[in-house]
CSV table of C-alpha atoms in Angstrom, one decimal:
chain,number,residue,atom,x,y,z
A,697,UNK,CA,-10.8,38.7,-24.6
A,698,UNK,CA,-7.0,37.9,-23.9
A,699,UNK,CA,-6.2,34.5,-22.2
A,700,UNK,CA,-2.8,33.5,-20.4
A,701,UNK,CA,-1.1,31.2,-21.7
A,702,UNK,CA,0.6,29.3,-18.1
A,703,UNK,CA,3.6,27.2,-19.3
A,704,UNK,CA,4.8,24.9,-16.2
A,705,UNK,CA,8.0,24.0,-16.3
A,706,UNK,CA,9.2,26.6,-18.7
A,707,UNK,CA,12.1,28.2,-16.1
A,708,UNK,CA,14.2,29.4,-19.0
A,709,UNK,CA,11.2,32.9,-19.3
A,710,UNK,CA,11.5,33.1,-15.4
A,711,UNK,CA,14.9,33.8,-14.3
A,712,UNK,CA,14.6,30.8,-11.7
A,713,UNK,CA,16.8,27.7,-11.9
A,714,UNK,CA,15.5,24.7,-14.0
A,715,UNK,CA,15.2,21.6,-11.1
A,716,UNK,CA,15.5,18.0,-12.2
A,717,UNK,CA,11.9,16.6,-12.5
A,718,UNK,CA,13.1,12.8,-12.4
A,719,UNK,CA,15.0,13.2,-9.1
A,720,UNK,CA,12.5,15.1,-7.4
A,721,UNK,CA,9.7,12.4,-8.5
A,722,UNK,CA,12.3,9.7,-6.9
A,723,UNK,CA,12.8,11.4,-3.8
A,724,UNK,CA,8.8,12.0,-3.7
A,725,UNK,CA,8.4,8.1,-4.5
A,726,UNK,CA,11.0,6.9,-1.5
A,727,UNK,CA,8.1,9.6,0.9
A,728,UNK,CA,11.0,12.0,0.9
A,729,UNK,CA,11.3,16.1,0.7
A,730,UNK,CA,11.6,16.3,-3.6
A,731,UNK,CA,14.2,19.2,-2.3
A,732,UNK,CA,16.5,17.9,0.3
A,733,UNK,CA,15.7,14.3,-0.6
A,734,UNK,CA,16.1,13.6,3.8
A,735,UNK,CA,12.9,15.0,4.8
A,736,UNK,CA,9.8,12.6,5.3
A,737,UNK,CA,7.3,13.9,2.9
A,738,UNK,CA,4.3,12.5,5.0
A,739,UNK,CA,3.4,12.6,8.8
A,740,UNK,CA,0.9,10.0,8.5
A,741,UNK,CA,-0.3,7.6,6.0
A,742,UNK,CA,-0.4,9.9,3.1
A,743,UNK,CA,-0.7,13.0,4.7
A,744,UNK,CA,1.7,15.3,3.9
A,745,UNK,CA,3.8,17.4,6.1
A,746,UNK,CA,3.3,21.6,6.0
A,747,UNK,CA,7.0,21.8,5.3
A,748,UNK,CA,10.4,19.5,5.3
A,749,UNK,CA,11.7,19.1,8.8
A,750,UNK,CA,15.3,19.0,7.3
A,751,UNK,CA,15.7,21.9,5.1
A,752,UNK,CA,12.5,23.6,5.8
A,753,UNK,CA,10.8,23.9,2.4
A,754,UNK,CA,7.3,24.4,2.6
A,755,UNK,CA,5.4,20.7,1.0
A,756,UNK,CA,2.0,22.6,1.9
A,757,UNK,CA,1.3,24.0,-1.6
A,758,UNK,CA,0.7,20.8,-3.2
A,759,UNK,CA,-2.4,19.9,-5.2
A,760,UNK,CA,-1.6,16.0,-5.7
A,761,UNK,CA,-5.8,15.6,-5.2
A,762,UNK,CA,-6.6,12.5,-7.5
A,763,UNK,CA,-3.4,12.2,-9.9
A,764,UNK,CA,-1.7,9.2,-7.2
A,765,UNK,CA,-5.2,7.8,-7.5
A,766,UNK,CA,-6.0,7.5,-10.8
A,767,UNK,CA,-2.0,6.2,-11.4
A,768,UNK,CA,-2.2,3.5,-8.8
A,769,UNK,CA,-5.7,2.3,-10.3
A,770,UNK,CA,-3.9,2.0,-14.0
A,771,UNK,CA,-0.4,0.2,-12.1
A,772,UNK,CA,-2.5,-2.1,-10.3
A,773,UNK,CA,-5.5,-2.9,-12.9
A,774,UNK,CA,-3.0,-3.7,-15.4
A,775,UNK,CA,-0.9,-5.8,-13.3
A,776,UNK,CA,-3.9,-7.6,-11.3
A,777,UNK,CA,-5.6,-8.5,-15.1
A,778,UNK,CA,-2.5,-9.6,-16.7
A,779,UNK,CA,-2.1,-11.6,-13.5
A,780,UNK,CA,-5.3,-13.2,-13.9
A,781,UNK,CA,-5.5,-13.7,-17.1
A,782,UNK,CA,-2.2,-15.8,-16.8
A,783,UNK,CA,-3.3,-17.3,-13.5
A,784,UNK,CA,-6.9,-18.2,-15.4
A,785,UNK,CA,-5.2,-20.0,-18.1
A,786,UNK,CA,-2.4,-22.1,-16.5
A,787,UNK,CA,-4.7,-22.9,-13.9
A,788,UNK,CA,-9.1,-23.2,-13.9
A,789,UNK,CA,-10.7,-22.1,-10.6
A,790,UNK,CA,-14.1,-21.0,-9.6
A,791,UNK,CA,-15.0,-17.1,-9.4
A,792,UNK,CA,-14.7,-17.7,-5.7
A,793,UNK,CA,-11.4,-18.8,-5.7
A,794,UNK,CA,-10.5,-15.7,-8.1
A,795,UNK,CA,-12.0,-13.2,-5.7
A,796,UNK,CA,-10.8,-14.5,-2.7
A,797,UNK,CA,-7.0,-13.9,-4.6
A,798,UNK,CA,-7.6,-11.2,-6.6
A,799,UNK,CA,-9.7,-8.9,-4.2
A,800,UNK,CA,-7.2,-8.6,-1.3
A,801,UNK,CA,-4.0,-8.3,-4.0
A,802,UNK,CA,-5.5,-5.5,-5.3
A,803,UNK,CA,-6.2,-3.7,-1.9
A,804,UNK,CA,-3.1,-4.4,-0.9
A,805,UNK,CA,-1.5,-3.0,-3.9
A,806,UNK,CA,-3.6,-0.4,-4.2
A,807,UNK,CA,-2.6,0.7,-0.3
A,808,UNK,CA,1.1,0.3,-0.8
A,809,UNK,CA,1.6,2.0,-3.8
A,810,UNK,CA,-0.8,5.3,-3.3
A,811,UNK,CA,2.3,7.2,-0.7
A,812,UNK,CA,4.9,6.0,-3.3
A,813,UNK,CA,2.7,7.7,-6.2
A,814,UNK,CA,1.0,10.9,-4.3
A,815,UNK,CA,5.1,11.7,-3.2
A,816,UNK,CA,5.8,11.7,-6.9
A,817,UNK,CA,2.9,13.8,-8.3
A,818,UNK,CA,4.6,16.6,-5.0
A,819,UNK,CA,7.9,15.8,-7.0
A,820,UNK,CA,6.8,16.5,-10.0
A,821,UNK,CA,4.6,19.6,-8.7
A,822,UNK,CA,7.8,20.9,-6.7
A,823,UNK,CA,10.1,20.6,-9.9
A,824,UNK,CA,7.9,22.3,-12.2
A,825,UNK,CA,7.3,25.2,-9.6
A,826,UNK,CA,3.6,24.5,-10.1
A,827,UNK,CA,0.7,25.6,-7.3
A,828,UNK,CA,3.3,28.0,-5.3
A,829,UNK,CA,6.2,25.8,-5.1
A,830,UNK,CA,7.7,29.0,-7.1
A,831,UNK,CA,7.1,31.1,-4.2
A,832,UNK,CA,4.0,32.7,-6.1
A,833,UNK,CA,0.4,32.8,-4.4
A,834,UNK,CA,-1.6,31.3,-7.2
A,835,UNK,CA,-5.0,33.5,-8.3
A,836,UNK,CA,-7.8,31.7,-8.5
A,837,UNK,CA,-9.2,31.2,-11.9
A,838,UNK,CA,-12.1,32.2,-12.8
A,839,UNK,CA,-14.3,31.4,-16.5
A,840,UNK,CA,-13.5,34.4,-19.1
A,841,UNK,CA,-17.0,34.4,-20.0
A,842,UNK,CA,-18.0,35.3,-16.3
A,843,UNK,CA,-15.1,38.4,-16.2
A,844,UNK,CA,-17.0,40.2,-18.5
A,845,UNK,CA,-20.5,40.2,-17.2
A,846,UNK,CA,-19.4,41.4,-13.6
């Protein structure tokens, strides 16, 4: 049984040009092509465009799925705790008064930061090459143990 070993990122074994991952995750946080940096990265909401209107490359290869997610859920839990924990102790209210402040903070944190984070997980796919951003079609894995009873 032989495995692949799949090295993202490694461009130096491919022959294509390393790109700058902290660029393309900036451009991707601003809702901008990770290429051109011009291009709106989203035609709605967080829906993300087939391909940059600027410079044409194609966005639609992307697998962000629950990455910006799970990100904005860690950025805003740790902020919103902190915040009321140091809220709680300078000043004593009723649970009431704490949901009816810390509820809508966190919704409204946690709506205006997923864009900014799922445009840097296509950043980060994009500089990496990963899930056909290389121009490769990507095979569809399948378990080793199954390969060898078909």
């Amino acid at each position: 049984m032989t495995h692949e070993l799949h090295q993202y990122g490694g461009e130096a074994h491919t022959g294509r040009p390393a790109r700058a991952v902290w660029p393309a995750m900036l451009k991707g946080m601003k809702c901008r092509c990770p290429k051109c940096g011009e291009g709106k990265l989203f035609k709605s909401y967080a829906k993300s465009v087939d391909s940059c209107a600027v410079c044409g490359e194609e966005i639609h290869h992307h697998r962000a799925d629950d990455l910006p997610a799970y990100l904005v859920i860690f950025i805003v839990g740790h902020i919103v705790v902190g915040a009321f924990m140091g809220v709680e102790r300078l000043y004593p209210m009723s649970n009431w008064a704490h949901l009816s402040i810390w509820v809508p903070i966190t919704i409204i944190m946690s709506f205006a930061l997923l864009p900014s984070a799922k445009g840097a997980v296509i950043g980060l796919q994009w500089a990496l090459y990963m899930h056909g951003f290389g121009g490769d079609d990507e095979e569809i894995d399948t378990h080793p143990e199954q390969d060898h009873h078909s």
